Coordinates of C-alpha atoms in Angstrom, one line a residue:
X178 CA -55.5 -109.0 56.3
X179 CA -54.5 -111.5 58.7
X180 CA -53.4 -115.0 57.8
X181 CA -54.1 -117.8 60.4
X182 CA -51.7 -121.0 59.8
X183 CA -52.8 -123.8 61.8
X184 CA -50.1 -125.0 64.2
X185 CA -50.6 -128.7 63.4
X186 CA -50.6 -128.4 59.7
X187 CA -48.5 -130.6 57.8
X188 CA -46.8 -133.8 58.4
X189 CA -47.9 -136.3 61.3
X190 CA -45.7 -138.4 63.2
X191 CA -46.5 -141.5 61.7
X192 CA -46.1 -140.0 58.0
X193 CA -43.1 -138.3 58.7
X194 CA -41.5 -141.6 60.4
X195 CA -42.5 -143.8 56.9
X196 CA -41.6 -140.7 54.9
X197 CA -37.8 -140.4 56.2
X198 CA -37.5 -144.4 56.4
X199 CA -38.0 -144.8 52.6
X200 CA -35.2 -142.2 51.8
X201 CA -32.9 -143.5 54.3
X202 CA -33.4 -147.0 52.5
X203 CA -32.5 -144.9 49.3
X204 CA -28.9 -143.6 51.0
X205 CA -28.1 -147.1 52.7
X206 CA -28.7 -149.0 48.9
X207 CA -26.1 -146.2 47.2
X208 CA -23.4 -147.4 49.7
X209 CA -24.4 -151.3 49.5
X210 CA -22.7 -153.9 47.5
X211 CA -25.2 -155.7 46.5
X212 CA -27.7 -153.2 45.4
X213 CA -31.5 -154.0 45.6
X214 CA -34.4 -152.2 44.4
X215 CA -36.9 -150.8 46.8
X216 CA -40.6 -150.8 46.8
X217 CA -43.6 -149.3 49.0
X218 CA -46.4 -151.2 49.7
X219 CA -49.2 -148.8 48.0
X220 CA -48.2 -144.9 47.6
X221 CA -45.9 -144.1 50.7
X222 CA -48.6 -141.3 51.2
X223 CA -51.1 -139.5 49.9
X224 CA -49.6 -136.8 48.1
X225 CA -48.2 -136.9 44.6
X226 CA -44.7 -134.7 44.7
X227 CA -43.7 -136.7 47.4
X228 CA -44.6 -140.0 45.3
X229 CA -42.9 -138.6 42.1
X230 CA -39.6 -137.7 44.1
X231 CA -39.4 -141.0 45.3
X232 CA -40.1 -142.6 41.6
X233 CA -36.9 -140.5 40.5
X234 CA -35.0 -141.9 42.7
X235 CA -35.5 -145.4 42.4
X236 CA -38.4 -146.0 43.9
X237 CA -41.3 -148.6 43.2
X238 CA -45.0 -148.4 44.3
X239 CA -46.6 -152.1 44.6
X240 CA -50.3 -151.0 44.0
X241 CA -51.6 -154.8 45.2
X242 CA -50.9 -158.1 45.8
X243 CA -50.3 -159.5 42.6
X244 CA -47.8 -157.1 41.9
X245 CA -46.1 -158.3 45.2
X246 CA -46.3 -162.1 44.1
X247 CA -44.1 -161.1 41.0
X248 CA -41.1 -160.1 43.5
X249 CA -38.2 -162.2 43.1
X250 CA -35.5 -160.0 45.9
X251 CA -36.1 -156.7 47.0
X252 CA -36.9 -154.0 50.0
X253 CA -40.6 -153.5 50.8
X254 CA -41.2 -150.4 52.9
X255 CA -45.4 -150.6 55.0
X256 CA -46.3 -147.6 54.8
X257 CA -47.6 -145.6 57.9
X258 CA -51.2 -147.2 57.0
X259 CA -50.3 -150.5 57.5
X260 CA -51.0 -153.9 56.1
X261 CA -52.9 -157.2 56.7
X262 CA -51.4 -160.4 58.3
X263 CA -51.6 -162.2 55.1
X264 CA -49.7 -159.2 53.0
X265 CA -46.7 -159.7 56.2
X266 CA -46.6 -163.5 55.3
X267 CA -46.5 -163.2 51.8
X268 CA -43.5 -161.2 52.4
X269 CA -41.6 -163.1 54.6
X270 CA -42.7 -166.3 52.2
X271 CA -41.1 -164.5 49.5
X272 CA -37.8 -163.7 51.6
X273 CA -38.0 -159.9 50.7
X274 CA -36.6 -157.4 53.1
X275 CA -39.2 -156.1 55.1
X276 CA -39.2 -153.0 56.3
X277 CA -42.0 -151.6 58.7
X278 CA -43.2 -147.9 58.8
X279 CA -46.7 -148.7 59.8
X280 CA -48.0 -145.6 62.4
X281 CA -47.6 -147.1 65.7
X282 CA -51.6 -146.0 66.4
X283 CA -52.2 -147.9 64.0
X284 CA -50.4 -150.6 65.0
X285 CA -52.5 -150.6 68.0
X286 CA -55.6 -151.3 66.3
X287 CA -53.9 -154.4 64.4
X288 CA -53.0 -155.7 67.7
X289 CA -56.5 -155.0 69.3
X290 CA -58.6 -156.4 66.6
X291 CA -56.3 -159.9 66.4
X292 CA -56.9 -160.2 69.8
X293 CA -60.5 -159.9 70.2
X294 CA -61.8 -161.4 67.4
X295 CA -59.9 -164.5 68.5
X296 CA -61.6 -164.0 71.4
X297 CA -65.0 -164.5 69.6
X298 CA -66.2 -161.3 69.4
X299 CA -67.5 -159.1 66.1
X300 CA -65.1 -156.5 65.0
X301 CA -66.6 -153.2 64.3
X302 CA -64.9 -150.7 62.3
X303 CA -66.0 -146.9 62.1
X304 CA -64.2 -145.4 59.0
X305 CA -64.3 -145.3 55.3
X306 CA -64.0 -149.2 53.7
X307 CA -62.1 -148.3 50.8
X308 CA -59.4 -146.7 52.9
X309 CA -55.7 -148.7 52.6
X310 CA -55.7 -148.2 56.7
X311 CA -59.3 -150.0 56.9
X312 CA -58.1 -152.6 54.6
X313 CA -55.5 -153.2 57.0
X314 CA -57.3 -153.7 60.3
X315 CA -59.7 -156.0 58.8
X316 CA -56.6 -158.4 57.6
X317 CA -55.6 -158.7 61.4
X318 CA -59.6 -159.8 62.1
X319 CA -59.3 -163.9 62.1
X320 CA -63.5 -163.1 61.6
X321 CA -64.9 -161.3 59.2
X322 CA -64.9 -157.6 60.3
X323 CA -68.0 -154.9 59.7
X324 CA -67.5 -151.7 58.5
X325 CA -69.1 -148.6 59.2
X326 CA -68.9 -145.0 58.0
X327 CA -72.0 -143.3 58.6
X328 CA -74.7 -142.7 61.0
X329 CA -77.3 -143.9 58.7
X330 CA -75.5 -147.0 58.5
X331 CA -75.3 -147.0 62.3
X332 CA -78.7 -147.4 62.7
X333 CA -79.3 -150.3 59.9
X334 CA -76.5 -152.1 61.6
X335 CA -77.1 -156.0 61.1
X336 CA -75.2 -158.1 63.7
X337 CA -76.5 -161.2 65.6
X338 CA -78.5 -160.1 68.5
X339 CA -76.3 -161.1 71.6
X340 CA -73.2 -161.2 69.8
X341 CA -70.7 -159.3 71.6
X342 CA -69.0 -156.2 69.7
X343 CA -65.4 -154.5 69.7
X344 CA -65.4 -151.2 68.4
X345 CA -62.4 -149.7 67.2
X346 CA -62.0 -146.5 64.0
X347 CA -59.5 -144.8 61.6
X348 CA -56.7 -143.3 63.3
X349 CA -58.0 -140.4 61.0
X350 CA -62.1 -140.6 61.0
X351 CA -63.6 -137.2 62.4
X352 CA -63.7 -137.4 66.2
X353 CA -67.3 -135.6 66.5
X354 CA -68.5 -138.3 64.0
X355 CA -67.1 -141.3 65.6
X356 CA -69.0 -139.9 68.8
X357 CA -72.2 -140.0 67.3
X358 CA -71.8 -143.1 65.7
X359 CA -71.1 -144.6 69.1
X360 CA -74.0 -143.4 70.7
X361 CA -76.6 -144.7 68.1
X362 CA -74.6 -148.1 69.2
X363 CA -75.4 -147.8 72.5
X364 CA -78.9 -147.4 72.3
X365 CA -79.7 -150.7 70.7
X366 CA -76.4 -153.1 72.0
X367 CA -75.0 -153.4 75.6
X368 CA -72.8 -155.4 74.8
X369 CA -70.3 -153.4 72.9
X370 CA -66.8 -152.3 74.1
X371 CA -65.7 -149.2 72.2
X372 CA -62.1 -148.5 72.2
X373 CA -61.4 -144.7 70.9
X374 CA -58.0 -145.3 68.2
X375 CA -58.1 -141.6 66.5
X376 CA -55.2 -140.5 67.0
X377 CA -54.4 -137.4 69.2
X378 CA -52.4 -135.5 66.4
X379 CA -55.8 -135.7 64.6
X380 CA -58.0 -134.8 67.0
X381 CA -56.0 -132.0 67.8
X382 CA -55.7 -131.1 63.6
X383 CA -59.4 -130.9 63.4
X384 CA -60.4 -129.1 66.6
X385 CA -57.7 -126.3 65.4
X386 CA -59.0 -126.4 61.8
X387 CA -62.6 -126.0 63.2
X388 CA -61.7 -123.1 65.7
X389 CA -59.4 -121.6 62.7
X390 CA -62.5 -121.7 60.2
X391 CA -65.1 -120.4 62.5
X392 CA -63.1 -116.9 62.4
X393 CA -62.1 -117.3 58.9
X394 CA -63.3 -115.2 56.1
X395 CA -61.8 -117.7 53.9
X396 CA -60.6 -121.1 54.7
X397 CA -57.8 -122.8 52.8
X398 CA -57.2 -126.8 53.2
X399 CA -54.4 -128.2 51.4
X400 CA -53.6 -131.7 51.0
X401 CA -53.8 -135.0 48.3
X402 CA -56.8 -135.1 46.8
X403 CA -57.0 -138.5 47.8
X404 CA -55.7 -138.1 51.3
X405 CA -59.1 -139.2 54.0
X406 CA -57.7 -137.1 56.3
X407 CA -57.5 -133.8 54.7
X408 CA -61.0 -134.3 52.9
X409 CA -62.1 -134.7 56.5
X410 CA -60.5 -131.6 57.7
X411 CA -62.4 -129.9 54.7
X412 CA -65.5 -131.4 55.7
X413 CA -65.2 -129.9 59.2
X414 CA -63.9 -126.3 58.1
X415 CA -66.7 -125.9 55.3
X416 CA -69.3 -126.3 57.9
X417 CA -68.1 -123.6 59.8
X418 CA -66.6 -121.3 56.6
X419 CA -68.9 -121.6 53.2
X420 CA -65.8 -119.9 51.7
X421 CA -63.4 -123.2 52.0
X422 CA -61.2 -124.2 49.0
X423 CA -59.8 -127.7 48.9
X424 CA -56.4 -127.6 46.4
X425 CA -53.5 -129.9 46.3
X426 CA -50.4 -127.2 45.6
X427 CA -50.6 -123.5 45.2
X428 CA -51.0 -124.4 41.2
X429 CA -54.4 -125.4 42.3
X430 CA -55.8 -121.7 44.2
X431 CA -57.8 -119.7 42.4
X432 CA -58.3 -117.2 45.1
X433 CA -60.2 -113.5 44.5
X434 CA -60.4 -111.8 47.7
X435 CA -62.6 -108.9 48.1
X436 CA -61.2 -106.4 50.7
X437 CA -64.1 -106.8 53.3
X438 CA -61.8 -109.9 53.9
X439 CA -60.5 -109.9 57.5
X440 CA -58.8 -113.2 58.1
X441 CA -57.5 -116.3 55.6
X442 CA -56.8 -119.5 57.6
X443 CA -54.9 -122.3 56.4
X444 CA -54.5 -126.0 57.7
X445 CA -53.0 -129.4 55.7
X446 CA -53.2 -133.2 55.7
X447 CA -51.1 -135.5 57.4
X448 CA -49.7 -136.3 54.2
X449 CA -49.1 -132.1 52.9
X450 CA -44.9 -131.2 52.7
X451 CA -44.2 -128.4 54.5
X452 CA -42.5 -126.6 51.3
X453 CA -46.1 -126.6 49.8
X454 CA -47.7 -125.3 52.7
X455 CA -45.2 -122.4 52.8
X456 CA -45.7 -121.5 49.2
X457 CA -49.8 -121.2 50.2
X458 CA -48.8 -118.8 53.0
X459 CA -47.0 -116.5 51.5
X460 CA -48.5 -116.1 48.1
X461 CA -51.3 -115.4 50.4
X462 CA -49.5 -112.7 52.6
X463 CA -47.5 -111.1 49.2
X464 CA -50.8 -111.2 46.8
X465 CA -53.3 -109.9 49.2

C-alpha cells in the first residue's frame, strides 16, 4: 500500500509568520525589564494544540471588541486573518502595542476594498460571512459590503441596478466555486470589476488535494474543526474520493483498511502543524 502526502500540506506562509510572531514576542518579554501581557485578537490559528501551547506560555486570547476595550496595557498580536479598521483604531486609541501579523494577501484585500468603496463602488465579497477574515475585510469598507457564499445567493443578488461593483474573495475560498459564481454575476451585471484575491498557496493546495484524492482509495484531511480552508479541502476531496475523512489529530483517526486499498492520500489545512501531519503519516505507514 502506498501513502501519498501532499507537498503543500501544513502551515502556509501567512500562518507560519503569525505563529512565529507570537513566539518571538514571548521570548522578547522574557528578557524585558518591564514585562507586558501578550494577547492575540482571536485564536492565532484554527488549531487547538497550538493555541493551548501559547496559553500555557501566558498568551491570552481576546475573543471580541468588548474584551479588547477592558485592557489597560499589553501587546496585541493581530492574526493572519486580519481585523477591521475600527479595531486598529481602538488599539491605537488605548495606546496598546500592536504587532500586526496580518497575511500580506489579506492586507492587499483591505487596501482594495478601502479604495474602491471610497470611490463609490459596491463591495461584493465571495466568502463565508461568519469567517474572521471576511469580517475584517468588511471592516475596511466605508459603505456596507455584501457577502455571498453560494451560487444560489449570487443568482438572487439584490444590488441597485447600475451600481458599480467590485468583487473580491476570501483568500481561502474554493477557486472553482469562485469562478462559477463570477460567471453567474457577469451574465447579469456588466458594470462589475473582479479581483481574484484567492492566494496562490490556496489554489495550489486545493489543486494538489483534488489530484491526490482522484487517485486515492482513502483520503485523509487533517485540520482544525473551525478551519475554513481545511473544510474546503474536505469538500474537494470528498467529491473525488468517497472514503474521505476529516480529522484534527491522530486521536480522531479510526481507520479499517481492507487489503484492496492501494493508495491512501493525506493533505492538511494551512493551520495544521507538521508534527501532527507526521504522526498521521507514520501511523498509516506503520500500521497498514
